[in-house]
Short mmCIF file of C-alpha atoms and ligand atoms in Angstrom, two decimals:
data_model
loop_
_atom_site.label_atom_id
_atom_site.label_comp_id
_atom_site.label_asym_id
_atom_site.label_seq_id
_atom_site.Cartn_x
_atom_site.Cartn_y
_atom_site.Cartn_z
CA MET A 146 -34.74 31.72 19.24
CA THR A 147 -37.67 29.31 18.89
CA GLU A 148 -39.29 27.66 21.87
CA SER A 149 -37.96 24.25 20.93
CA VAL A 150 -34.39 25.54 20.66
CA SER A 151 -34.73 27.16 24.11
CA ALA A 152 -36.06 23.88 25.46
CA LEU A 153 -33.12 22.02 23.89
CA LEU A 154 -30.59 24.37 25.50
CA GLU A 155 -32.37 24.06 28.86
CA GLU A 156 -32.17 20.26 28.64
CA LEU A 157 -28.49 20.39 27.66
CA ARG A 158 -27.84 22.57 30.72
CA SER A 159 -29.44 19.98 32.91
CA CYS A 160 -27.31 17.24 31.26
CA VAL A 161 -23.90 18.84 31.88
CA GLY A 162 -24.46 21.82 34.18
CA ALA A 163 -25.28 25.34 33.00
CA GLN A 164 -21.64 26.50 33.23
CA HIS A 165 -20.67 23.90 30.62
CA VAL A 166 -23.12 25.10 27.96
CA LEU A 167 -21.64 28.19 26.29
CA THR A 168 -23.78 30.24 23.91
CA HIS A 169 -23.74 33.55 22.09
CA ASP A 170 -26.51 34.80 24.40
CA ASP A 171 -23.86 36.16 26.70
CA PRO A 172 -22.06 38.80 24.60
CA ALA A 173 -19.04 38.56 26.90
CA THR A 174 -18.45 34.92 25.89
CA ASP A 175 -16.11 34.54 22.91
CA LEU A 176 -16.64 31.17 21.22
CA SER A 177 -13.97 31.67 18.53
CA ALA A 178 -11.65 29.04 19.99
CA TRP A 179 -14.31 26.38 19.32
CA GLU A 180 -15.77 27.89 16.15
CA GLU A 181 -12.63 28.60 14.14
CA ASP A 182 -10.29 25.89 12.83
CA TRP A 183 -6.53 25.83 13.39
CA ARG A 184 -5.77 26.83 9.79
CA LYS A 185 -8.28 29.68 9.88
CA ARG A 186 -10.05 28.27 6.86
CA SER A 187 -13.49 28.50 8.45
CA HIS A 188 -15.24 30.42 11.20
CA GLY A 189 -18.70 28.98 11.83
CA ARG A 190 -21.38 29.81 14.35
CA ALA A 191 -22.36 27.30 17.03
CA LEU A 192 -25.76 27.07 18.66
CA ALA A 193 -23.79 26.14 21.77
CA VAL A 194 -20.51 24.68 22.91
CA VAL A 195 -21.31 21.80 25.25
CA ARG A 196 -18.58 20.44 27.51
CA PRO A 197 -19.56 17.12 29.13
CA GLY A 198 -17.55 15.71 32.03
CA SER A 199 -18.36 12.01 31.71
CA THR A 200 -19.52 9.30 29.32
CA GLU A 201 -22.96 9.41 30.92
CA GLU A 202 -23.16 13.14 30.20
CA VAL A 203 -22.11 12.59 26.57
CA ALA A 204 -24.83 9.95 26.25
CA ALA A 205 -27.42 12.27 27.78
CA VAL A 206 -26.44 15.13 25.45
CA VAL A 207 -26.57 12.94 22.34
CA ALA A 208 -29.89 11.34 23.35
CA THR A 209 -31.38 14.80 23.98
CA CYS A 210 -30.21 16.11 20.61
CA ALA A 211 -31.51 12.97 18.88
CA ARG A 212 -34.93 13.39 20.50
CA LEU A 213 -35.18 17.10 19.65
CA GLN A 214 -33.44 16.99 16.24
CA ALA A 215 -36.63 17.05 14.18
CA ALA A 216 -38.04 20.03 16.11
CA THR A 217 -34.82 22.08 16.20
CA GLY A 218 -32.64 20.99 13.28
CA VAL A 219 -29.75 20.47 15.70
CA SER A 220 -26.72 18.35 14.81
CA ILE A 221 -23.53 17.52 16.71
CA VAL A 222 -19.89 18.27 15.89
CA PRO A 223 -17.57 16.24 18.15
CA GLN A 224 -14.44 18.19 19.01
CA GLY A 225 -11.23 17.42 20.88
CA GLY A 226 -8.27 19.79 20.59
CA ASN A 227 -9.61 21.44 17.41
CA THR A 228 -6.37 20.88 15.47
CA SER A 229 -8.09 19.35 12.44
CA MET A 230 -6.41 20.27 9.16
CA VAL A 231 -9.57 19.74 7.10
CA VAL A 232 -12.25 21.79 8.89
CA GLY A 233 -13.60 18.67 10.57
CA ALA A 234 -14.25 19.82 14.12
CA VAL A 235 -15.88 23.26 13.86
CA PRO A 236 -19.53 24.14 13.27
CA ASP A 237 -20.90 25.36 9.97
CA ALA A 238 -22.48 28.81 9.63
CA SER A 239 -26.06 27.66 10.28
CA GLY A 240 -26.07 28.35 14.03
CA GLN A 241 -27.84 25.00 14.45
CA GLN A 242 -24.90 22.80 15.42
CA ILE A 243 -23.63 22.12 18.87
CA VAL A 244 -19.93 21.65 19.36
CA LEU A 245 -19.51 18.69 21.71
CA ASN A 246 -16.08 19.41 23.14
CA LEU A 247 -14.55 16.55 25.13
CA GLN A 248 -11.61 18.37 26.71
CA ARG A 249 -13.02 18.07 30.23
CA MET A 250 -12.86 14.29 29.87
CA ASN A 251 -9.10 14.23 30.24
CA LYS A 252 -8.28 11.45 32.71
CA ILE A 253 -6.03 8.42 32.36
CA LEU A 254 -8.34 5.66 33.56
CA ALA A 255 -5.94 2.71 33.84
CA LEU A 256 -2.48 1.50 32.95
CA ASP A 257 -2.12 -2.28 32.75
CA ALA A 258 1.63 -2.95 32.66
CA GLY A 259 1.17 -6.71 32.24
CA ASN A 260 -1.04 -6.16 29.19
CA SER A 261 1.04 -3.17 27.94
CA THR A 262 -2.08 -1.01 27.63
CA LEU A 263 -3.29 2.36 28.76
CA THR A 264 -6.94 3.39 28.93
CA ALA A 265 -7.82 7.08 28.78
CA GLN A 266 -10.84 9.29 28.38
CA ALA A 267 -11.17 10.66 24.85
CA GLY A 268 -10.40 14.27 25.81
CA CYS A 269 -7.01 13.30 27.21
CA VAL A 270 -4.28 15.31 25.48
CA LEU A 271 -1.85 13.11 23.53
CA GLN A 272 1.15 14.41 25.46
CA THR A 273 -0.52 13.37 28.73
CA LEU A 274 -0.74 9.82 27.39
CA GLN A 275 2.89 9.89 26.31
CA ASP A 276 3.97 11.18 29.73
CA ALA A 277 1.90 8.61 31.64
CA ALA A 278 3.36 5.81 29.51
CA ARG A 279 6.92 7.04 30.02
CA ALA A 280 6.43 7.36 33.79
CA ALA A 281 5.53 3.66 33.81
CA GLY A 282 8.56 2.68 31.70
CA PHE A 283 6.70 2.45 28.38
CA LEU A 284 6.53 4.36 25.13
CA PHE A 285 3.23 5.46 23.63
CA PRO A 286 4.55 5.92 20.12
CA LEU A 287 2.00 8.24 18.52
CA SER A 288 3.85 11.50 17.95
CA LEU A 289 2.88 14.65 16.05
CA ALA A 290 3.49 18.36 16.28
CA ALA A 291 0.05 19.04 17.77
CA GLU A 292 0.63 16.57 20.62
CA GLY A 293 0.46 19.32 23.26
CA SER A 294 -3.15 20.11 22.36
CA CYS A 295 -4.71 17.33 20.26
CA THR A 296 -6.67 14.65 22.11
CA VAL A 297 -6.68 10.88 21.82
CA GLY A 298 -10.35 11.07 20.76
CA GLY A 299 -9.38 13.36 17.87
CA ASN A 300 -6.40 11.15 17.00
CA LEU A 301 -8.77 8.19 16.79
CA GLY A 302 -11.42 10.21 14.96
CA THR A 303 -8.89 11.04 12.25
CA ASN A 304 -6.74 7.89 12.52
CA ALA A 305 -3.81 10.27 12.89
CA GLY A 306 -0.40 9.30 11.57
CA GLY A 307 2.57 11.41 12.63
CA THR A 308 6.28 10.82 12.67
CA GLN A 309 6.64 7.26 14.05
CA VAL A 310 4.27 5.43 11.71
CA VAL A 311 7.16 3.86 9.79
CA ARG A 312 7.76 1.65 12.87
CA TYR A 313 4.57 1.64 14.96
CA GLY A 314 1.70 2.30 12.54
CA ASN A 315 -1.17 4.80 12.55
CA THR A 316 -3.47 5.44 15.53
CA ARG A 317 -5.65 2.53 14.38
CA GLU A 318 -2.74 0.10 14.83
CA LEU A 319 -2.22 1.43 18.35
CA CYS A 320 -5.80 1.00 19.53
CA LEU A 321 -7.18 -2.15 21.16
CA GLY A 322 -10.57 -0.98 22.35
CA LEU A 323 -13.07 1.86 22.36
CA GLU A 324 -15.97 3.15 24.37
CA VAL A 325 -18.44 4.91 22.11
CA VAL A 326 -21.71 6.82 22.45
CA THR A 327 -23.88 5.95 19.47
CA PRO A 328 -25.94 8.52 17.52
CA GLN A 329 -28.94 7.29 19.53
CA GLY A 330 -27.21 8.06 22.84
CA GLN A 331 -26.43 4.46 23.81
CA VAL A 332 -23.08 3.50 25.29
CA TRP A 333 -21.04 0.71 23.69
CA ASN A 334 -18.26 -0.44 26.01
CA GLY A 335 -15.62 -2.06 23.83
CA LEU A 336 -12.63 -1.29 26.06
CA SER A 337 -11.45 -4.86 25.96
CA GLY A 338 -7.69 -4.50 25.64
CA LEU A 339 -7.70 -7.76 23.65
CA ARG A 340 -5.19 -8.32 20.86
CA LYS A 341 -7.38 -10.89 19.17
CA ASP A 342 -11.17 -10.84 18.92
CA ASN A 343 -13.00 -12.22 15.89
CA THR A 344 -16.57 -11.97 17.14
CA GLY A 345 -18.12 -10.32 14.10
CA TYR A 346 -17.82 -6.95 12.38
CA ASP A 347 -14.91 -4.81 13.50
CA LEU A 348 -16.78 -1.89 15.07
CA ARG A 349 -13.65 -0.45 16.62
CA ASN A 350 -11.91 -0.03 13.29
CA LEU A 351 -15.08 1.37 11.74
CA LEU A 352 -15.29 4.12 14.34
CA ILE A 353 -11.58 4.94 14.01
CA GLY A 354 -11.14 7.41 11.17
CA ALA A 355 -14.89 8.10 10.96
CA GLU A 356 -14.24 11.77 11.88
CA GLY A 357 -17.11 11.90 14.35
CA THR A 358 -19.72 10.92 11.77
CA LEU A 359 -20.69 7.57 13.34
CA GLY A 360 -20.61 8.28 17.07
CA VAL A 361 -18.63 9.88 19.85
CA ILE A 362 -15.55 8.09 21.15
CA THR A 363 -15.52 8.61 24.90
CA ALA A 364 -12.57 6.42 25.95
CA ALA A 365 -9.94 4.18 24.41
CA THR A 366 -7.53 1.42 25.33
CA MET A 367 -4.22 1.98 23.59
CA LYS A 368 -1.15 -0.23 23.11
CA LEU A 369 2.13 0.60 24.79
CA VAL A 370 5.57 -0.58 23.68
CA PRO A 371 8.80 -0.95 25.66
CA LEU A 372 10.86 2.23 26.01
CA PRO A 373 13.96 1.88 23.81
CA ALA A 374 17.31 1.89 25.58
CA ALA A 375 18.60 4.55 23.20
CA GLN A 376 17.36 6.84 20.46
CA LEU A 377 19.54 8.72 18.01
CA THR A 378 18.63 11.37 15.48
CA ALA A 379 20.47 12.42 12.33
CA TRP A 380 19.85 15.33 9.96
CA THR A 381 21.10 14.72 6.44
CA ALA A 382 21.33 16.66 3.20
CA VAL A 383 20.22 14.63 0.16
CA PRO A 384 20.69 15.71 -3.45
CA SER A 385 17.31 14.60 -4.87
CA MET A 386 14.04 12.85 -4.04
CA GLU A 387 15.40 9.76 -5.83
CA HIS A 388 18.28 9.75 -3.36
CA ALA A 389 15.90 10.24 -0.44
CA VAL A 390 13.97 7.13 -1.50
CA ALA A 391 17.22 5.19 -1.97
CA LEU A 392 18.32 6.29 1.51
CA LEU A 393 15.04 4.98 2.92
CA GLY A 394 15.73 1.56 1.40
CA LEU A 395 19.22 1.61 2.88
CA ALA A 396 17.86 2.64 6.29
CA HIS A 397 15.36 -0.23 6.31
CA LYS A 398 18.12 -2.66 5.37
CA THR A 399 20.64 -1.38 7.89
CA LEU A 400 18.41 -0.58 10.85
CA GLY A 401 15.59 -3.10 10.43
CA ALA A 402 12.92 -2.49 13.05
CA GLY A 403 15.20 0.12 14.63
CA LEU A 404 14.14 2.72 12.05
CA THR A 405 11.52 4.81 13.89
CA GLY A 406 11.53 8.06 11.91
CA PHE A 407 12.19 9.08 8.32
CA GLU A 408 10.99 12.59 7.50
CA VAL A 409 11.76 14.51 4.33
CA MET A 410 11.78 18.32 4.20
CA GLY A 411 12.12 20.52 1.12
CA GLN A 412 14.44 23.49 0.97
CA TYR A 413 11.69 26.09 0.63
CA ALA A 414 9.69 24.60 3.52
CA LEU A 415 12.78 24.78 5.74
CA SER A 416 13.45 28.35 4.63
CA LEU A 417 10.06 29.27 6.12
CA VAL A 418 11.12 27.91 9.50
CA ALA A 419 14.37 29.85 9.22
CA ARG A 420 12.44 33.01 8.26
CA HIS A 421 9.65 32.86 10.83
CA MET A 422 11.46 31.12 13.68
CA PRO A 423 15.04 32.34 13.48
CA ALA A 424 15.85 30.85 16.88
CA SER A 425 15.47 27.41 15.28
CA ARG A 426 18.84 27.47 13.44
CA VAL A 427 18.01 25.11 10.57
CA PRO A 428 21.09 23.08 9.49
CA LEU A 429 22.33 22.34 5.96
CA TYR A 430 19.22 23.35 4.05
CA GLU A 431 20.68 26.23 2.06
CA ALA A 432 22.93 23.97 -0.02
CA THR A 433 20.55 21.12 -0.80
CA PRO A 434 17.05 20.63 -2.25
CA TRP A 435 16.01 18.14 0.44
CA CYS A 436 16.91 17.25 4.00
CA VAL A 437 16.00 13.98 5.69
CA LEU A 438 15.57 13.55 9.43
CA LEU A 439 16.24 9.98 10.58
CA GLU A 440 15.69 8.37 13.94
CA VAL A 441 16.91 5.00 15.18
CA SER A 442 15.59 3.39 18.37
CA ASP A 443 17.65 0.65 19.93
CA HIS A 444 16.81 -1.86 22.60
CA GLU A 445 20.45 -2.72 23.36
CA SER A 446 22.47 0.41 24.02
CA GLU A 447 23.46 3.83 22.74
CA ALA A 448 26.79 2.43 21.54
CA HIS A 449 24.97 -0.18 19.48
CA ALA A 450 22.61 2.45 18.04
CA ARG A 451 25.52 4.73 17.16
CA ALA A 452 27.45 1.93 15.44
CA GLN A 453 24.42 1.01 13.32
CA PHE A 454 23.68 4.65 12.53
CA GLU A 455 27.27 5.34 11.50
CA ARG A 456 27.20 2.31 9.21
CA LEU A 457 24.06 3.67 7.58
CA LEU A 458 25.40 7.19 7.16
CA GLU A 459 28.68 5.92 5.70
CA ALA A 460 26.87 3.70 3.21
CA GLY A 461 24.55 6.63 2.38
CA MET A 462 27.55 8.86 1.67
CA GLU A 463 29.32 6.21 -0.38
CA GLN A 464 26.24 5.68 -2.54
CA GLY A 465 25.73 9.42 -3.01
CA CYS A 466 22.41 9.49 -1.14
CA ILE A 467 23.81 11.80 1.52
CA THR A 468 25.99 14.81 0.78
CA ASP A 469 26.30 16.06 4.36
CA GLY A 470 24.90 15.18 7.75
CA VAL A 471 24.93 15.66 11.50
CA VAL A 472 24.15 13.19 14.26
CA ALA A 473 22.71 14.72 17.42
CA GLU A 474 25.19 14.34 20.27
CA SER A 475 22.69 14.88 23.08
CA LEU A 476 19.01 14.62 23.81
CA ALA A 477 18.76 18.40 23.64
CA GLN A 478 20.29 18.42 20.15
CA ALA A 479 17.96 15.67 18.99
CA GLN A 480 14.97 17.55 20.37
CA ALA A 481 16.11 20.74 18.62
CA LEU A 482 16.27 18.90 15.27
CA TRP A 483 12.82 17.40 15.77
CA GLN A 484 11.54 20.82 16.81
CA ILE A 485 12.55 22.21 13.41
CA ARG A 486 10.56 19.47 11.69
CA GLU A 487 7.58 20.03 13.96
CA ASN A 488 7.71 23.78 13.39
CA LEU A 489 7.03 23.32 9.66
CA PRO A 490 3.19 23.48 9.88
CA MET A 491 3.31 26.61 12.05
CA ALA A 492 5.94 28.29 9.85
CA GLN A 493 3.77 27.63 6.84
CA ALA A 494 0.73 29.05 8.62
CA MET A 495 2.77 32.14 9.54
CA GLU A 496 3.62 32.61 5.87
CA GLY A 497 -0.10 32.93 5.13
CA LEU A 498 -3.19 31.02 4.07
CA ASN A 499 -2.26 27.99 1.97
CA ILE A 500 -3.46 24.86 0.22
CA LYS A 501 -2.45 21.70 2.05
CA HIS A 502 -2.30 18.12 0.84
CA ASP A 503 -1.60 14.96 2.82
CA ILE A 504 -1.33 12.55 -0.07
CA SER A 505 0.21 9.10 -0.22
CA ILE A 506 1.88 7.46 -3.21
CA PRO A 507 3.69 4.12 -3.53
CA ILE A 508 7.13 5.10 -2.24
CA SER A 509 8.93 3.95 -5.40
CA ARG A 510 6.86 6.39 -7.51
CA ILE A 511 7.27 9.49 -5.33
CA PRO A 512 10.24 11.01 -7.21
CA GLU A 513 8.40 10.85 -10.53
CA PHE A 514 5.18 12.11 -8.92
CA VAL A 515 6.96 15.15 -7.48
CA ALA A 516 8.77 15.97 -10.73
CA THR A 517 5.70 15.74 -12.96
CA THR A 518 3.27 17.41 -10.56
CA ASP A 519 5.69 20.25 -9.75
CA ALA A 520 5.99 20.87 -13.49
CA ALA A 521 2.23 20.81 -14.07
CA LEU A 522 1.59 23.24 -11.21
CA ALA A 523 4.37 25.62 -12.27
CA HIS A 524 2.98 25.61 -15.80
CA ALA A 525 -0.60 26.33 -14.66
CA LEU A 526 0.22 28.85 -11.94
CA PRO A 527 3.62 30.48 -12.47
CA GLY A 528 5.26 31.75 -9.29
CA ILE A 529 3.53 29.44 -6.81
CA ARG A 530 5.68 28.19 -3.97
CA MET A 531 5.85 24.50 -3.08
CA VAL A 532 6.08 23.82 0.66
CA ASP A 533 6.88 20.13 0.67
CA PHE A 534 7.68 17.92 3.59
CA GLY A 535 6.38 14.76 5.15
CA HIS A 536 6.57 11.20 6.23
CA LEU A 537 8.53 9.70 3.35
CA GLY A 538 8.95 6.45 5.29
CA ASP A 539 5.16 6.00 4.91
CA GLY A 540 4.91 7.29 1.34
CA ASN A 541 3.00 10.28 2.75
CA LEU A 542 3.86 13.76 1.53
CA HIS A 543 2.55 17.12 2.64
CA TYR A 544 2.61 18.48 -0.86
CA ASN A 545 1.54 22.03 -0.08
CA VAL A 546 1.06 25.12 -2.17
CA GLN A 547 1.60 28.71 -1.09
CA ALA A 548 0.48 31.69 -3.18
CA PRO A 549 3.21 33.49 -5.14
CA GLU A 550 5.40 35.77 -3.01
CA GLY A 551 3.60 39.04 -2.30
CA ALA A 552 0.22 37.83 -3.64
CA ASP A 553 -3.01 38.22 -1.68
CA ALA A 554 -3.23 34.66 -0.33
CA ALA A 555 -6.99 34.70 0.31
CA ALA A 556 -7.69 35.93 -3.23
CA PHE A 557 -5.25 33.37 -4.64
CA LEU A 558 -7.03 30.56 -2.82
CA ARG A 559 -10.47 31.75 -3.96
CA ALA A 560 -9.32 31.86 -7.57
CA ASN A 561 -7.05 28.81 -7.73
CA GLU A 562 -7.69 26.26 -5.01
CA THR A 563 -9.85 24.10 -7.27
CA THR A 564 -7.25 24.18 -10.04
CA VAL A 565 -4.45 23.25 -7.64
CA ASN A 566 -6.46 20.43 -6.06
CA THR A 567 -7.47 19.07 -9.44
CA ILE A 568 -3.91 19.00 -10.76
CA VAL A 569 -2.61 17.36 -7.59
CA PHE A 570 -5.43 14.85 -7.14
CA GLU A 571 -5.45 13.82 -10.82
CA SER A 572 -1.73 13.22 -10.58
CA VAL A 573 -2.13 11.31 -7.30
CA THR A 574 -4.68 9.08 -9.03
CA ARG A 575 -2.41 8.47 -12.01
CA PHE A 576 0.34 7.38 -9.62
CA GLY A 577 -1.97 5.03 -7.71
CA GLY A 578 -2.11 7.14 -4.56
CA SER A 579 -4.63 8.45 -2.03
CA ILE A 580 -5.84 12.05 -1.71
CA SER A 581 -5.69 11.79 2.08
CA ALA A 582 -3.16 9.73 3.99
CA GLU A 583 -3.66 11.23 7.42
CA HIS A 584 -5.71 14.40 7.89
CA GLY A 585 -8.97 12.89 6.63
CA ILE A 586 -11.77 14.36 4.56
CA GLY A 587 -13.55 16.79 6.90
CA SER A 588 -15.55 19.37 5.03
CA LEU A 589 -12.63 20.63 2.94
CA LYS A 590 -12.49 17.48 0.82
CA VAL A 591 -16.02 16.10 1.16
CA ASP A 592 -16.99 17.21 -2.33
CA LYS A 593 -13.69 16.05 -3.81
CA LEU A 594 -13.85 12.50 -2.47
CA PRO A 595 -16.49 11.20 -4.92
CA GLY A 596 -14.16 12.07 -7.80
CA TYR A 597 -11.37 9.90 -6.42
CA LYS A 598 -13.03 7.01 -4.60
CA SER A 599 -14.74 4.05 -6.19
CA PRO A 600 -18.54 4.43 -6.46
CA VAL A 601 -18.89 1.00 -4.88
CA ALA A 602 -16.81 2.06 -1.87
CA LEU A 603 -18.81 5.30 -1.58
CA ASP A 604 -22.08 3.37 -1.66
CA MET A 605 -20.88 1.11 1.14
CA MET A 606 -19.77 4.14 3.16
CA ARG A 607 -23.18 5.81 2.71
CA ALA A 608 -24.95 2.59 3.66
CA ILE A 609 -22.93 2.38 6.88
CA LYS A 610 -23.63 6.02 7.70
CA ARG A 611 -27.38 5.60 7.07
CA ALA A 612 -27.52 2.42 9.13
CA LEU A 613 -25.73 3.82 12.17
CA ASP A 614 -26.93 7.43 11.98
CA PRO A 615 -30.17 7.45 9.96
CA THR A 616 -31.05 11.05 10.87
CA ASN A 617 -27.58 12.39 10.06
CA LEU A 618 -27.14 13.82 13.55
CA MET A 619 -23.38 13.29 13.78
CA ASN A 620 -21.04 15.71 12.03
CA PRO A 621 -23.17 16.07 8.86
CA GLY A 622 -21.39 17.23 5.72
CA ARG A 623 -18.14 15.59 6.77
CA VAL A 624 -16.50 12.57 5.08
CA VAL A 625 -19.48 11.62 2.91
CA ARG A 626 -22.75 13.36 2.06
CA VAL A 627 -25.89 11.25 2.47
P1 LIG B 951 -10.19 17.68 16.43
O1 LIG B 951 -9.50 18.59 15.51
O2 LIG B 951 -10.94 18.31 17.53
O3 LIG B 951 -11.15 16.71 15.61
C1 LIG B 951 -10.69 16.04 14.47
C2 LIG B 951 -11.81 15.14 13.91
O4 LIG B 951 -12.11 14.10 14.83
C3 LIG B 951 -13.13 15.89 13.70
O5 LIG B 951 -13.78 15.32 12.60
C4 LIG B 951 -13.91 15.61 14.96
O6 LIG B 951 -15.30 15.69 14.78
C5 LIG B 951 -13.46 14.21 15.29
N1 LIG B 951 -13.42 13.94 16.73
C6 LIG B 951 -12.78 14.65 17.69
N2 LIG B 951 -12.96 14.07 18.88
C7 LIG B 951 -13.74 12.99 18.68
C8 LIG B 951 -14.30 12.00 19.51
N3 LIG B 951 -14.07 12.00 20.83
N4 LIG B 951 -15.08 11.04 18.97
C9 LIG B 951 -15.33 11.01 17.63
N5 LIG B 951 -14.83 11.93 16.79
C10 LIG B 951 -14.04 12.90 17.30
N6 LIG B 951 -2.40 14.73 11.78
C11 LIG B 951 -1.71 13.62 11.46
O7 LIG B 951 -2.34 12.61 11.14
N7 LIG B 951 -0.35 13.60 11.47
C12 LIG B 951 0.39 14.66 11.84
O8 LIG B 951 1.61 14.61 11.84
C13 LIG B 951 -0.32 15.83 12.22
N8 LIG B 951 0.38 16.92 12.62
C14 LIG B 951 -0.32 18.05 12.96
C15 LIG B 951 0.42 19.17 13.34
C16 LIG B 951 -0.22 20.35 13.67
C17 LIG B 951 0.57 21.55 14.09
C18 LIG B 951 -1.64 20.40 13.62
C19 LIG B 951 -2.36 21.66 13.99
C20 LIG B 951 -2.38 19.29 13.24
C21 LIG B 951 -1.73 18.11 12.89
N9 LIG B 951 -2.42 16.98 12.47
C22 LIG B 951 -1.73 15.84 12.16
C23 LIG B 951 -3.89 17.01 12.26
C24 LIG B 951 -4.86 16.55 13.34
O9 LIG B 951 -5.70 15.55 12.76
C25 LIG B 951 -4.31 15.93 14.56
O10 LIG B 951 -3.66 16.99 15.23
C26 LIG B 951 -5.24 15.24 15.57
O11 LIG B 951 -5.46 13.90 15.22
C27 LIG B 951 -6.58 15.90 15.81
O12 LIG B 951 -6.90 15.78 17.19
P2 LIG B 951 -7.88 16.82 17.89
O13 LIG B 951 -8.13 16.35 19.27
O14 LIG B 951 -7.38 18.19 17.74
O15 LIG B 951 -9.18 16.61 17.02
C1 LIG B 952 2.74 17.22 9.80
O1 LIG B 952 3.18 16.18 9.35
O2 LIG B 952 3.46 18.09 10.30
C2 LIG B 952 1.28 17.40 9.82
O3 LIG B 952 0.55 16.41 9.22
C3 LIG B 952 0.77 18.78 9.71
C4 LIG B 952 0.86 19.42 8.36
O4 LIG B 952 0.66 18.77 7.35
O5 LIG B 952 1.06 20.62 8.31
ZN1 LIG B 953 1.79 14.74 8.67
#
């Protein structure tokens, strides 16, 4: 280790306390939890894992790294719960990056019932926000399977979507203010909680979805909504993707703003939950290519919700969109149905390494997209397994590919990932879609993005990155290369 790197580590220890700077120097310390991503696509090597306890400590760490960057080559990878799907929050193999993990900054700072807002530190786990909102009679409507471990800072960093976007929008739509440490180590306090503010460039929305490349989010003020009086969940069998899209139209028409969830799940994806999590008891999937999970939220009463839901399901049956269905009769049943949906990512991971996509397509074109892209993939790579599910209400599909049954998944990925991505992304482009609707670019897609984004847009993105982070200190090699 060079003298300047030792000096850097010493300074970082004085910023946050020696016990919060973890390095490989101590052979007993295992840093895998911070160095390896959730999907096990990458295992890097950190110079150190630094765990600040306050905004001031984050600022001190960033300012120290900025000052010693030229001498040490250090850069910073912000990390929350490390549930990124695109290798966005783990260090590369250089041993020169520090992981700035915010999990110690996990406090709810304020709940303003009159303003319907909640302010939390960035390392606060999403479920903690949801629980705090509920305890005060509100709903914080961001919901995703990783909610027990992902943090609000990571949700903002990725502009996470999840299963309630059809009604409440992405994380960006739920955020009213941010506190951010800039790449120079300055603190910008933008925790205004205002719903309207037209005083110049929208810095908040620039930082949201920047994947830690423009600064470190240290706290956020988030919107709350009233808790619905009743929520009902139905699980339906649908005969085709065309019918799933038709059912979505019917659901919008019948339920209006009451439609809070519309998730589609393919037969093979559900079979993986049945195989790897037999306690889940997946309904209906064996006899149908697709199932759709619907949720209605009602501000009047359960009886009102049930009447509306029954009207929808009857119309769906009459029009041939639904061939079979169940409505949860209790909260426990509803939770069990949602659990099956939320188990899909883990079941797929248990099946082995895979190629994931989080694409979006105009909803009307999804059936044709799936048919033509399925055919192109099957032609190019016979035997591959499609693990499809996703947020059909938002036009967002997890259009995932698993190696053929029995194949060596790692070898399959090495040989075919580029081919698969090219077929899928070319098709997405032809159908007017986006190659990432919710997981972001990270390092997995950083070299793909230039092929699918306008050169003008890329130039503007690079200009923003260079202006805010001229030395490329923050999460280099993610989102856009400069
Ligand atoms: P991390 O993984 O730690 O970081 C994610 C990115 O944000 C990285 O680029 C990181 O550098 C940056 N970042 C983290 N903290 C900060 C900060 N404080 N300031 C600035 N940048 C920061 N995503 C969806 O959109 N919808 C889903 O439905 C969904 N479901 C998931 C289900 C599972 C089982 C898993 C494992 C992941 C899922 N994800 C989903 C992906 C993931 O993006 C989200 O879980 C979450 O938004 C990431 O939060 P995190 O705290 O784990 O962030
Ligand atoms: C989901 O919708 O479950 C997530 O985005 C995670 C995934 O794609 O596996
Ligand atoms: Zn998703």
